[in-house]
Structure formats: structure tokens, C-alpha cells
Amino acid sequence: MQQDHMPATHNNASVRLALIVAVSALVLSGCLFKKDNEEENESGAQIIYNRAKKALDNGDFTNSIRYYETLEARFPFSNQARQGQLDLIYAHYRNNSPESVIDAAQQFERENPTHPRVDYTLYMRGMALFRGEQNYFHKLLRVDLSKRPPKDARDAYSAFAELLRRFPDSIYAPDARQRMIFLRNRIAAHENHVARFYLERGAYAAALSRANYTLQTYDGAPTTPETLQIMIASYRSLGMEDLANDAEKVLRESYPQAELTETADYDDAGKQPWYKFW
């Protein structure tokens, strides 16, 4: 009886062995297919990246941008797509598209908050906003930037400040510091413009408040002597002679080369209603 069962046991073992071999073959086949697929994806991503980089290096920014966007759409999780996002920021910058630079930089920062190249995206975001301050047509038409609202200047200053706070040793830090000095002076000049606007229309308290804020926030800016003069004129117009004399003393001691503006110029302007310009 035992001998009758031996062939059955042998057959069962053969079946199990065949199943193991078949499963192993399927697993190996799947691994090879996955590997081939990954290699194909890697190869495709590299081809598109190379085309994008070549177009960028050749100054063909429009096609470069198109390739980088295609790369991100088709292979979003590839290493090439990550580098392509950084290259795309620069391509937009060279293509004179500051808003696209800002959008691309902010997208990278959202998706990669701890990436070591976030210092670059912050720098380029600041540069795009800084370029808005240095618009070609403003230079051509000799526009007085102090009369323009400094929103871009404030935003650029904020981006550079965040760069210095988070990445003080970044290779972009020295240049960011220099640009922040320019932007700080630009904002201070605009604050003086607003204070003069109030002063020339007889709103002396508002002019004084604005000048005081400017002095506290942007002390040492090249426009500080003018800020002090606005304060002197405002104090005198409000009948606060002692405070006016104190401010004048600070002006003469700190800026001996500064010429004191006659307050009569402001007083005459302040006597007419703000809505009359002639």
C-alpha cells in the first residue's frame, strides 16, 4: 500500500517545483521589465534634458523653456526633471519673464523646501523683482523711481533677506547684501517722496509721522538729510520750534555739507488746497 502512494508524492513534489520555477520566472520577468522601464524612462528624460540644456546654452530660450516643461510633464520624478526646474528658472530670467521666474522659483521651494539649492531659487526670485525695479523703459524715459510705489523693491528686499537668514554662507549672499543696500535706499527715497507730498499739501502731522518712520527705519540712507529737513519744516509749520531746532542741530552736526532747505518753499505750497496744482 505504501508503494502505491510513492508515485503520487513524487508527482506532488514535481508540481510544487514547477510552480516555484514558474513564479520565479514571473518575478524575474517583472524585475527585468521594471528595470528596462526605468532605463527607458531615464534615457528619455536625459534626451529631453540634453535638448533643453543645448537650447539654453545657445540662447534659444523659448525652445529651452518648452523642453524643460515637457521634461517635467513626462518624467516628473526623474533627477533630470528636478535639475530642469532649476534651469527653467534661469531660462525664464534670460527670456525677460520675471513673473514666470517668480512662479517657477516658488513652485520649486514648495515642492523641495529642504533642497540645498533653495538659496538659488530665493536669489533668482529676488533678481526677478530687482530687475523690475531696473526696467529698461524707466531708464530710457528717466523715470524718477522714488515716485513709484516700491512694491517690487520691498518684495525683492524680502527675498534677499530670507536668503541671508537661511543661507548666510551661500555664494549668492554677498551680491544679495549689496542689492539690499540699493533697495533699502530706494524704499527710503520713496518714503521721503510721500512725506513731501503731505508736507506740500499742508498735512504737516502726516508728513512728520512719515519722516519720523523713515528716520527710524532707514537711518543712514543717503536720503536721511532730506528726511531731517522734512521733519524740521513740519515741526516749524506746527509751531514746535524747540523740536525743529533739535532736528536742525542733528542735521548740521551729522551732515555738515547738507544745505538747509528754506521752509518757506513748503509753507507756500501748503497754503493752497491739495487739489489745486496751479
Short mmCIF file of N, CA and C in Angstrom, two decimals, residues 72-215:
data_model
loop_
_atom_site.label_atom_id
_atom_site.label_comp_id
_atom_site.label_asym_id
_atom_site.label_seq_id
_atom_site.Cartn_x
_atom_site.Cartn_y
_atom_site.Cartn_z
N GLU A 72 9.34 67.99 -17.38
CA GLU A 72 8.65 67.90 -16.10
C GLU A 72 7.30 67.20 -16.23
N ALA A 73 6.64 67.42 -17.37
CA ALA A 73 5.33 66.80 -17.57
C ALA A 73 5.44 65.29 -17.80
N ARG A 74 6.46 64.85 -18.54
CA ARG A 74 6.58 63.43 -18.89
C ARG A 74 7.34 62.61 -17.85
N PHE A 75 8.32 63.22 -17.22
CA PHE A 75 9.15 62.49 -16.25
C PHE A 75 9.28 63.30 -14.95
N PRO A 76 8.16 63.53 -14.27
CA PRO A 76 8.16 64.45 -13.12
C PRO A 76 9.03 64.01 -11.94
N PHE A 77 9.31 62.70 -11.84
CA PHE A 77 10.05 62.20 -10.67
C PHE A 77 11.51 61.88 -10.99
N SER A 78 11.95 62.25 -12.16
CA SER A 78 13.33 61.97 -12.55
C SER A 78 14.28 63.02 -11.99
N ASN A 79 15.55 62.63 -11.86
CA ASN A 79 16.57 63.58 -11.42
C ASN A 79 16.72 64.72 -12.41
N GLN A 80 16.55 64.38 -13.69
CA GLN A 80 16.68 65.41 -14.73
C GLN A 80 15.58 66.46 -14.60
N ALA A 81 14.38 66.03 -14.21
CA ALA A 81 13.27 66.98 -14.04
C ALA A 81 13.56 67.95 -12.90
N ARG A 82 14.17 67.44 -11.82
CA ARG A 82 14.49 68.30 -10.69
C ARG A 82 15.52 69.36 -11.09
N GLN A 83 16.57 68.92 -11.79
CA GLN A 83 17.55 69.89 -12.27
C GLN A 83 16.94 70.81 -13.31
N GLY A 84 16.03 70.25 -14.11
CA GLY A 84 15.36 71.04 -15.13
C GLY A 84 14.53 72.17 -14.54
N GLN A 85 13.95 71.95 -13.37
CA GLN A 85 13.19 73.01 -12.71
C GLN A 85 14.09 74.20 -12.37
N LEU A 86 15.29 73.90 -11.93
CA LEU A 86 16.24 74.97 -11.61
C LEU A 86 16.69 75.69 -12.88
N ASP A 87 16.97 74.91 -13.92
CA ASP A 87 17.38 75.51 -15.20
C ASP A 87 16.26 76.37 -15.79
N LEU A 88 15.03 75.91 -15.59
CA LEU A 88 13.87 76.63 -16.14
C LEU A 88 13.76 78.03 -15.54
N ILE A 89 14.08 78.16 -14.26
CA ILE A 89 14.06 79.47 -13.61
C ILE A 89 15.00 80.43 -14.34
N TYR A 90 16.20 79.94 -14.62
CA TYR A 90 17.19 80.77 -15.32
C TYR A 90 16.74 81.08 -16.74
N ALA A 91 16.14 80.09 -17.42
CA ALA A 91 15.66 80.31 -18.79
C ALA A 91 14.60 81.40 -18.83
N HIS A 92 13.68 81.38 -17.87
CA HIS A 92 12.66 82.43 -17.80
C HIS A 92 13.31 83.80 -17.53
N TYR A 93 14.32 83.80 -16.69
CA TYR A 93 15.02 85.06 -16.37
C TYR A 93 15.68 85.64 -17.61
N ARG A 94 16.36 84.79 -18.37
CA ARG A 94 17.02 85.26 -19.59
C ARG A 94 16.00 85.62 -20.67
N ASN A 95 14.81 85.08 -20.56
CA ASN A 95 13.76 85.36 -21.53
C ASN A 95 12.95 86.59 -21.13
N ASN A 96 13.43 87.32 -20.11
CA ASN A 96 12.77 88.54 -19.63
C ASN A 96 11.32 88.29 -19.21
N SER A 97 11.11 87.23 -18.46
CA SER A 97 9.78 86.89 -17.96
C SER A 97 9.82 86.81 -16.43
N PRO A 98 9.90 87.97 -15.76
CA PRO A 98 10.07 87.97 -14.30
C PRO A 98 8.97 87.25 -13.55
N GLU A 99 7.72 87.37 -14.02
CA GLU A 99 6.63 86.70 -13.31
C GLU A 99 6.78 85.19 -13.38
N SER A 100 7.24 84.69 -14.54
CA SER A 100 7.46 83.25 -14.69
C SER A 100 8.61 82.78 -13.82
N VAL A 101 9.63 83.63 -13.67
CA VAL A 101 10.75 83.31 -12.78
C VAL A 101 10.23 83.12 -11.36
N ILE A 102 9.43 84.06 -10.90
CA ILE A 102 8.90 84.01 -9.53
C ILE A 102 8.03 82.78 -9.33
N ASP A 103 7.15 82.50 -10.30
CA ASP A 103 6.27 81.33 -10.20
C ASP A 103 7.07 80.03 -10.14
N ALA A 104 8.06 79.91 -11.04
CA ALA A 104 8.87 78.68 -11.09
C ALA A 104 9.70 78.52 -9.82
N ALA A 105 10.24 79.62 -9.32
CA ALA A 105 11.04 79.57 -8.10
C ALA A 105 10.19 79.17 -6.90
N GLN A 106 9.01 79.77 -6.78
CA GLN A 106 8.13 79.45 -5.65
C GLN A 106 7.64 78.01 -5.72
N GLN A 107 7.39 77.51 -6.94
CA GLN A 107 6.97 76.11 -7.10
C GLN A 107 8.07 75.16 -6.61
N PHE A 108 9.31 75.46 -6.99
CA PHE A 108 10.43 74.61 -6.55
C PHE A 108 10.55 74.64 -5.03
N GLU A 109 10.39 75.81 -4.43
CA GLU A 109 10.51 75.94 -2.98
C GLU A 109 9.40 75.18 -2.26
N ARG A 110 8.20 75.20 -2.83
CA ARG A 110 7.09 74.45 -2.22
C ARG A 110 7.33 72.95 -2.28
N GLU A 111 7.81 72.48 -3.43
CA GLU A 111 7.99 71.05 -3.64
C GLU A 111 9.27 70.50 -3.02
N ASN A 112 10.25 71.38 -2.80
CA ASN A 112 11.55 70.94 -2.29
C ASN A 112 12.05 71.88 -1.19
N PRO A 113 11.30 72.00 -0.09
CA PRO A 113 11.64 73.00 0.93
C PRO A 113 13.01 72.82 1.57
N THR A 114 13.54 71.59 1.57
CA THR A 114 14.84 71.35 2.20
C THR A 114 15.95 71.12 1.18
N HIS A 115 15.67 71.35 -0.07
CA HIS A 115 16.68 71.14 -1.12
C HIS A 115 17.83 72.12 -0.93
N PRO A 116 19.08 71.66 -1.11
CA PRO A 116 20.23 72.56 -0.90
C PRO A 116 20.32 73.72 -1.88
N ARG A 117 19.56 73.66 -2.98
CA ARG A 117 19.62 74.75 -3.96
C ARG A 117 18.50 75.77 -3.79
N VAL A 118 17.79 75.72 -2.69
CA VAL A 118 16.75 76.72 -2.43
C VAL A 118 17.36 78.11 -2.33
N ASP A 119 18.63 78.19 -1.95
CA ASP A 119 19.29 79.51 -1.92
C ASP A 119 19.30 80.14 -3.31
N TYR A 120 19.45 79.29 -4.33
CA TYR A 120 19.44 79.78 -5.72
C TYR A 120 18.06 80.30 -6.10
N THR A 121 17.01 79.57 -5.72
CA THR A 121 15.65 80.00 -6.09
C THR A 121 15.29 81.31 -5.40
N LEU A 122 15.71 81.46 -4.14
CA LEU A 122 15.46 82.72 -3.43
C LEU A 122 16.20 83.87 -4.10
N TYR A 123 17.43 83.61 -4.50
CA TYR A 123 18.24 84.64 -5.16
C TYR A 123 17.60 85.04 -6.49
N MET A 124 17.17 84.06 -7.28
CA MET A 124 16.58 84.36 -8.58
C MET A 124 15.23 85.06 -8.43
N ARG A 125 14.50 84.71 -7.38
CA ARG A 125 13.23 85.40 -7.13
C ARG A 125 13.51 86.87 -6.82
N GLY A 126 14.51 87.11 -6.00
CA GLY A 126 14.90 88.49 -5.71
C GLY A 126 15.39 89.21 -6.94
N MET A 127 16.15 88.51 -7.79
CA MET A 127 16.69 89.12 -9.00
C MET A 127 15.58 89.51 -9.98
N ALA A 128 14.57 88.66 -10.09
CA ALA A 128 13.45 88.96 -10.99
C ALA A 128 12.72 90.22 -10.54
N LEU A 129 12.52 90.35 -9.23
CA LEU A 129 11.87 91.54 -8.69
C LEU A 129 12.78 92.75 -8.79
N PHE A 130 14.07 92.53 -8.59
CA PHE A 130 15.04 93.61 -8.70
C PHE A 130 15.10 94.13 -10.13
N ARG A 131 15.02 93.23 -11.09
CA ARG A 131 15.03 93.64 -12.49
C ARG A 131 13.83 94.51 -12.80
N GLY A 132 12.69 94.23 -12.16
CA GLY A 132 11.51 95.07 -12.34
C GLY A 132 11.77 96.50 -11.91
N GLU A 133 12.62 96.65 -10.89
CA GLU A 133 12.99 97.98 -10.43
C GLU A 133 13.87 98.70 -11.44
N GLN A 134 14.61 97.93 -12.23
CA GLN A 134 15.56 98.50 -13.18
C GLN A 134 15.04 98.37 -14.61
N ASN A 135 13.74 98.54 -14.76
CA ASN A 135 13.10 98.39 -16.06
C ASN A 135 13.77 99.27 -17.12
N TYR A 136 13.98 98.67 -18.30
CA TYR A 136 14.66 99.38 -19.39
C TYR A 136 13.94 100.67 -19.76
N PHE A 137 12.61 100.62 -19.82
CA PHE A 137 11.86 101.80 -20.24
C PHE A 137 11.92 102.90 -19.18
N HIS A 138 12.04 102.51 -17.93
CA HIS A 138 12.20 103.53 -16.88
C HIS A 138 13.51 104.28 -17.09
N LYS A 139 14.56 103.54 -17.44
CA LYS A 139 15.85 104.17 -17.69
C LYS A 139 15.78 105.05 -18.93
N LEU A 140 15.13 104.52 -19.97
CA LEU A 140 15.03 105.26 -21.23
C LEU A 140 14.28 106.57 -21.04
N LEU A 141 13.20 106.52 -20.27
CA LEU A 141 12.37 107.70 -20.05
C LEU A 141 12.81 108.50 -18.83
N ARG A 142 13.88 108.04 -18.18
CA ARG A 142 14.43 108.71 -16.99
C ARG A 142 13.36 108.92 -15.92
N VAL A 143 12.65 107.84 -15.64
CA VAL A 143 11.61 107.90 -14.62
C VAL A 143 12.25 107.98 -13.23
N ASP A 144 11.74 108.88 -12.40
CA ASP A 144 12.21 109.01 -11.02
C ASP A 144 11.60 107.88 -10.20
N LEU A 145 12.43 106.87 -9.86
CA LEU A 145 11.91 105.70 -9.16
C LEU A 145 11.34 106.04 -7.79
N SER A 146 11.80 107.14 -7.19
CA SER A 146 11.31 107.48 -5.85
C SER A 146 9.82 107.80 -5.87
N LYS A 147 9.28 108.13 -7.06
CA LYS A 147 7.87 108.48 -7.16
C LYS A 147 6.99 107.25 -7.42
N ARG A 148 7.61 106.11 -7.70
CA ARG A 148 6.86 104.89 -7.97
C ARG A 148 6.70 104.07 -6.69
N PRO A 149 5.52 103.48 -6.46
CA PRO A 149 5.35 102.61 -5.29
C PRO A 149 6.39 101.49 -5.32
N PRO A 150 7.08 101.27 -4.23
CA PRO A 150 8.20 100.32 -4.24
C PRO A 150 7.82 98.89 -3.90
N LYS A 151 6.69 98.39 -4.41
CA LYS A 151 6.26 97.03 -4.07
C LYS A 151 7.31 96.00 -4.47
N ASP A 152 7.79 96.09 -5.73
CA ASP A 152 8.81 95.14 -6.19
C ASP A 152 10.07 95.26 -5.34
N ALA A 153 10.42 96.49 -4.98
CA ALA A 153 11.62 96.70 -4.17
C ALA A 153 11.46 96.04 -2.80
N ARG A 154 10.30 96.19 -2.20
CA ARG A 154 10.06 95.57 -0.89
C ARG A 154 10.10 94.04 -1.00
N ASP A 155 9.45 93.51 -2.05
CA ASP A 155 9.42 92.05 -2.22
C ASP A 155 10.81 91.50 -2.52
N ALA A 156 11.58 92.22 -3.33
CA ALA A 156 12.95 91.79 -3.64
C ALA A 156 13.80 91.82 -2.37
N TYR A 157 13.65 92.88 -1.60
CA TYR A 157 14.39 93.00 -0.33
C TYR A 157 14.05 91.83 0.58
N SER A 158 12.77 91.47 0.63
CA SER A 158 12.32 90.37 1.48
C SER A 158 12.92 89.04 1.04
N ALA A 159 12.98 88.81 -0.30
CA ALA A 159 13.55 87.57 -0.82
C ALA A 159 15.04 87.47 -0.50
N PHE A 160 15.76 88.57 -0.71
CA PHE A 160 17.20 88.58 -0.41
C PHE A 160 17.43 88.42 1.10
N ALA A 161 16.58 89.04 1.91
CA ALA A 161 16.72 88.93 3.37
C ALA A 161 16.51 87.49 3.83
N GLU A 162 15.54 86.81 3.23
CA GLU A 162 15.30 85.40 3.58
C GLU A 162 16.49 84.54 3.16
N LEU A 163 17.07 84.86 2.00
CA LEU A 163 18.27 84.15 1.55
C LEU A 163 19.39 84.27 2.58
N LEU A 164 19.65 85.49 3.05
CA LEU A 164 20.72 85.72 4.01
C LEU A 164 20.42 85.06 5.36
N ARG A 165 19.15 85.05 5.73
CA ARG A 165 18.77 84.45 7.01
C ARG A 165 18.94 82.93 6.98
N ARG A 166 18.52 82.31 5.89
CA ARG A 166 18.55 80.84 5.82
C ARG A 166 19.87 80.28 5.31
N PHE A 167 20.54 81.06 4.45
CA PHE A 167 21.78 80.58 3.84
C PHE A 167 22.86 81.66 3.92
N PRO A 168 23.30 82.01 5.11
CA PRO A 168 24.27 83.11 5.25
C PRO A 168 25.59 82.87 4.54
N ASP A 169 25.94 81.61 4.30
CA ASP A 169 27.20 81.29 3.65
C ASP A 169 27.04 80.96 2.17
N SER A 170 25.87 81.22 1.62
CA SER A 170 25.61 80.95 0.20
C SER A 170 26.52 81.79 -0.69
N ILE A 171 26.85 81.25 -1.85
CA ILE A 171 27.67 82.01 -2.80
C ILE A 171 26.93 83.24 -3.32
N TYR A 172 25.61 83.25 -3.15
CA TYR A 172 24.81 84.39 -3.61
C TYR A 172 24.67 85.46 -2.53
N ALA A 173 25.10 85.17 -1.31
CA ALA A 173 24.90 86.09 -0.18
C ALA A 173 25.58 87.45 -0.38
N PRO A 174 26.85 87.52 -0.81
CA PRO A 174 27.49 88.83 -0.96
C PRO A 174 26.77 89.75 -1.93
N ASP A 175 26.35 89.21 -3.07
CA ASP A 175 25.64 90.04 -4.05
C ASP A 175 24.28 90.45 -3.51
N ALA A 176 23.61 89.54 -2.80
CA ALA A 176 22.30 89.86 -2.22
C ALA A 176 22.42 91.02 -1.23
N ARG A 177 23.48 91.04 -0.44
CA ARG A 177 23.68 92.12 0.53
C ARG A 177 23.80 93.47 -0.18
N GLN A 178 24.58 93.51 -1.24
CA GLN A 178 24.76 94.76 -1.98
C GLN A 178 23.45 95.25 -2.58
N ARG A 179 22.68 94.33 -3.10
CA ARG A 179 21.40 94.72 -3.70
C ARG A 179 20.41 95.18 -2.63
N MET A 180 20.50 94.60 -1.45
CA MET A 180 19.63 95.03 -0.36
C MET A 180 19.92 96.47 0.05
N ILE A 181 21.18 96.86 0.00
CA ILE A 181 21.53 98.26 0.31
C ILE A 181 20.87 99.20 -0.70
N PHE A 182 20.97 98.85 -1.98
CA PHE A 182 20.33 99.67 -3.02
C PHE A 182 18.82 99.74 -2.79
N LEU A 183 18.20 98.59 -2.52
CA LEU A 183 16.75 98.54 -2.35
C LEU A 183 16.31 99.32 -1.11
N ARG A 184 17.08 99.22 -0.05
CA ARG A 184 16.78 99.97 1.17
C ARG A 184 16.78 101.47 0.88
N ASN A 185 17.78 101.92 0.14
CA ASN A 185 17.86 103.34 -0.20
C ASN A 185 16.71 103.75 -1.11
N ARG A 186 16.33 102.86 -2.00
CA ARG A 186 15.21 103.13 -2.92
C ARG A 186 13.90 103.29 -2.14
N ILE A 187 13.67 102.42 -1.17
CA ILE A 187 12.45 102.49 -0.36
C ILE A 187 12.45 103.76 0.49
N ALA A 188 13.62 104.10 1.05
CA ALA A 188 13.73 105.32 1.86
C ALA A 188 13.42 106.55 1.03
N ALA A 189 13.90 106.57 -0.22
CA ALA A 189 13.64 107.71 -1.11
C ALA A 189 12.14 107.85 -1.38
N HIS A 190 11.47 106.72 -1.54
CA HIS A 190 10.02 106.78 -1.78
C HIS A 190 9.29 107.29 -0.54
N GLU A 191 9.73 106.87 0.63
CA GLU A 191 9.11 107.36 1.87
C GLU A 191 9.24 108.88 1.97
N ASN A 192 10.39 109.41 1.58
CA ASN A 192 10.56 110.86 1.56
C ASN A 192 9.62 111.52 0.56
N HIS A 193 9.44 110.87 -0.58
CA HIS A 193 8.53 111.41 -1.60
C HIS A 193 7.12 111.53 -1.03
N VAL A 194 6.68 110.50 -0.31
CA VAL A 194 5.34 110.53 0.29
C VAL A 194 5.27 111.62 1.36
N ALA A 195 6.31 111.73 2.18
CA ALA A 195 6.33 112.76 3.23
C ALA A 195 6.27 114.16 2.62
N ARG A 196 7.02 114.37 1.53
CA ARG A 196 6.98 115.68 0.84
C ARG A 196 5.59 115.96 0.31
N PHE A 197 4.95 114.93 -0.21
CA PHE A 197 3.58 115.07 -0.74
C PHE A 197 2.66 115.62 0.35
N TYR A 198 2.74 115.04 1.54
CA TYR A 198 1.92 115.52 2.65
C TYR A 198 2.31 116.95 3.05
N LEU A 199 3.60 117.19 3.12
CA LEU A 199 4.09 118.49 3.56
C LEU A 199 3.65 119.60 2.62
N GLU A 200 3.76 119.35 1.33
CA GLU A 200 3.44 120.37 0.33
C GLU A 200 1.94 120.65 0.26
N ARG A 201 1.15 119.78 0.86
CA ARG A 201 -0.30 119.98 0.86
C ARG A 201 -0.82 120.39 2.24
N GLY A 202 0.10 120.73 3.12
CA GLY A 202 -0.29 121.24 4.42
C GLY A 202 -0.65 120.19 5.44
N ALA A 203 -0.44 118.92 5.12
CA ALA A 203 -0.72 117.84 6.08
C ALA A 203 0.54 117.61 6.91
N TYR A 204 0.84 118.57 7.77
CA TYR A 204 2.13 118.57 8.48
C TYR A 204 2.29 117.40 9.45
N ALA A 205 1.23 117.04 10.15
CA ALA A 205 1.31 115.92 11.09
C ALA A 205 1.60 114.62 10.35
N ALA A 206 0.94 114.43 9.20
CA ALA A 206 1.17 113.22 8.41
C ALA A 206 2.59 113.20 7.86
N ALA A 207 3.07 114.36 7.42
CA ALA A 207 4.44 114.46 6.90
C ALA A 207 5.44 114.13 7.99
N LEU A 208 5.20 114.66 9.18
CA LEU A 208 6.10 114.42 10.31
C LEU A 208 6.11 112.94 10.69
N SER A 209 4.94 112.33 10.71
CA SER A 209 4.83 110.92 11.06
C SER A 209 5.60 110.05 10.07
N ARG A 210 5.44 110.38 8.78
CA ARG A 210 6.13 109.59 7.74
C ARG A 210 7.63 109.78 7.82
N ALA A 211 8.07 111.01 8.02
CA ALA A 211 9.50 111.29 8.11
C ALA A 211 10.11 110.62 9.34
N ASN A 212 9.39 110.64 10.43
CA ASN A 212 9.88 110.00 11.65
C ASN A 212 10.03 108.49 11.46
N TYR A 213 9.05 107.89 10.79
CA TYR A 213 9.12 106.45 10.48
C TYR A 213 10.33 106.15 9.60
N THR A 214 10.54 106.98 8.59
CA THR A 214 11.66 106.79 7.66
C THR A 214 12.99 106.90 8.38
N LEU A 215 13.09 107.89 9.27
CA LEU A 215 14.34 108.09 10.01
C LEU A 215 14.65 106.89 10.91
#
